[in-house]
Amino acid sequence: MLLFGRLADLAGWREREIPAASLAALRGILAAEDPALFEALQAPAVRTAVDQTLVNLDVALRPDSEVAFLPPMSGG
Amino acid sequence: MLLFGRLADLAGWREREIPAASLAALRGILAAEDPALFEALQAPAVRTAVDQTLVNLDVALRPDSEVAFLPPMSGG
Amino acid sequence: MIRLVQAPFDPGEALGEFCRDRTETGAVASFTGLARAESGRTDILELEAYPGFTEREIARHEAAARERFGLQDTLILHRTGPISPGEAIVFVAAAASHRRAAFEACDFLMDYLKSRAPFWKKETGPDGARWIEPTERDQDDLARWETQ
Amino acid sequence: MIRLVQAPFDPGEALGEFCRDRTETGAVASFTGLARAESGRTDILELEAYPGFTEREIARHEAAARERFGLQDTLILHRTGPISPGEAIVFVAAAASHRRAAFEACDFLMDYLKSRAPFWKKETGPDGARWIEPTERDQDDLARWETQ
């Protein structure tokens, strides 16, 4: 699981291995472990990518899936 | 007197000394000498500059005045 | 083409290379975004990307721009990591046969990069660090392309 | 600044110099016009200026652009004399704190250069020579700035 931008600052880490069978299960684990991070991930502006593809709904995860939480983006 | 662009091609010269007391007098000399050039200079799209300043009406000329006839411009 | 670059780059060199040997192009528009010192309020800018994902998302928008504006070619260079004031953050170039298409494509790509491309930007100055998010103006700029 | 140049120039070098040591700029837009071969129909382009007058007229429009768009700086390089396909004819750059102003200023200056700046342009190809005058599209492009 990957965190970017202010989400990584909030959590205090950028990358971790977390065993979970689905996105919903992963969110459940985070809710128990770090409620502030869980809350931040629920914001509508935060996008979720699974294996580098944006997803809008819950999806199943494989053991090697890469989940990334993306706060509002700004380049340039 | 200076000619630019297609006016110079039409006249076969780009620069000449022509004694004339005013723009109108200069045009008169050209009308007698080269009617095709005179005609071309009358086109509304041709601008006239005296001493590098655009003029719209007849003006008096000094012996060292520089008169330029400018056909439609296009750079870039 | 999109390239993420970690070291400072010269936008002039990028433009020079992009223009080279183009005998049928006519028009090349470019945009260079430079890091501002903001009178001492910003010491360092830090740009984070999601390698792989970031390039792929940008390439998708590059392809959309080429199609929409009938471009011959595009180039995007984007810095990641720490950036000092005066350094180039982003360089965008578009080649077309007419200047209007080249200008609009650069404008379109920059609006996208500012508000939608997968980058995260942190400014650090004497008052501490803050994450930059798209401004209302950035959102308005982007919306222009949706209503056309 | 406006400079008429007789030898081929590298637009990349011009942009590199223009961007150098700008710690408060943010945005640099540029435009490069390249001579087209038009699939063999054009061998050579010849640009004539009225030295002194041409620079002064362009400087007046540069000043107008700086004022209108709140620019920090502008640079215009324009070739004169014979130009081969692929060579840069014109380079325009505008520096501003926001990208919209920089883009619009380049666009504005190019529209002016195409239709009103004191240059005369002759194309020579296998079918002979012809003088280029502003197209209807160039006139329409220019008119956009008058109605705003």
Short mmCIF file of N, CA and C in Angstrom, two decimals, chain B residues 2 23 47-55 59 61 65-70, chain D residues 50 53:
data_model
loop_
_atom_site.label_atom_id
_atom_site.label_comp_id
_atom_site.label_asym_id
_atom_site.label_seq_id
_atom_site.Cartn_x
_atom_site.Cartn_y
_atom_site.Cartn_z
N LEU B 2 12.05 55.09 -50.55
CA LEU B 2 12.27 53.65 -50.39
C LEU B 2 11.02 52.87 -50.79
N LEU B 23 4.74 65.26 -50.40
CA LEU B 23 4.34 63.91 -50.82
C LEU B 23 3.54 63.96 -52.11
N ARG B 47 0.81 51.72 -47.05
CA ARG B 47 1.03 52.78 -46.06
C ARG B 47 2.23 53.63 -46.47
N THR B 48 2.24 54.86 -46.02
CA THR B 48 3.34 55.77 -46.34
C THR B 48 4.01 56.24 -45.05
N ALA B 49 5.33 56.20 -45.02
CA ALA B 49 6.07 56.70 -43.86
C ALA B 49 7.00 57.81 -44.33
N VAL B 50 7.00 58.91 -43.58
CA VAL B 50 7.97 59.99 -43.85
C VAL B 50 8.88 60.08 -42.63
N ASP B 51 10.16 59.96 -42.87
CA ASP B 51 11.14 59.94 -41.79
C ASP B 51 10.74 58.93 -40.71
N GLN B 52 10.36 57.75 -41.19
CA GLN B 52 10.04 56.60 -40.34
C GLN B 52 8.82 56.81 -39.44
N THR B 53 7.94 57.74 -39.84
CA THR B 53 6.68 57.92 -39.12
C THR B 53 5.55 57.77 -40.13
N LEU B 54 4.54 56.95 -39.80
CA LEU B 54 3.42 56.76 -40.71
C LEU B 54 2.63 58.05 -40.86
N VAL B 55 2.26 58.38 -42.10
CA VAL B 55 1.45 59.57 -42.34
C VAL B 55 0.24 59.18 -43.17
N VAL B 59 2.13 65.68 -46.79
CA VAL B 59 3.01 66.45 -45.90
C VAL B 59 4.11 67.08 -46.73
N LEU B 61 7.98 68.00 -47.56
CA LEU B 61 9.22 67.22 -47.43
C LEU B 61 10.42 68.17 -47.36
N SER B 65 14.47 64.37 -46.37
CA SER B 65 13.39 63.49 -45.89
C SER B 65 13.49 62.10 -46.53
N GLU B 66 13.12 61.10 -45.73
CA GLU B 66 13.08 59.71 -46.22
C GLU B 66 11.61 59.32 -46.35
N VAL B 67 11.20 59.02 -47.58
CA VAL B 67 9.81 58.60 -47.81
C VAL B 67 9.82 57.12 -48.12
N ALA B 68 8.96 56.36 -47.44
CA ALA B 68 8.91 54.91 -47.69
C ALA B 68 7.48 54.51 -47.99
N PHE B 69 7.29 53.66 -49.01
CA PHE B 69 5.97 53.13 -49.33
C PHE B 69 5.95 51.66 -48.92
N LEU B 70 4.94 51.31 -48.08
CA LEU B 70 4.93 50.01 -47.41
C LEU B 70 3.70 49.21 -47.84
N TYR D 50 12.35 47.06 -42.52
CA TYR D 50 12.72 48.46 -42.73
C TYR D 50 13.50 48.85 -41.48
N PHE D 53 12.73 51.52 -38.39
CA PHE D 53 11.27 51.61 -38.34
C PHE D 53 10.68 50.30 -37.79
#
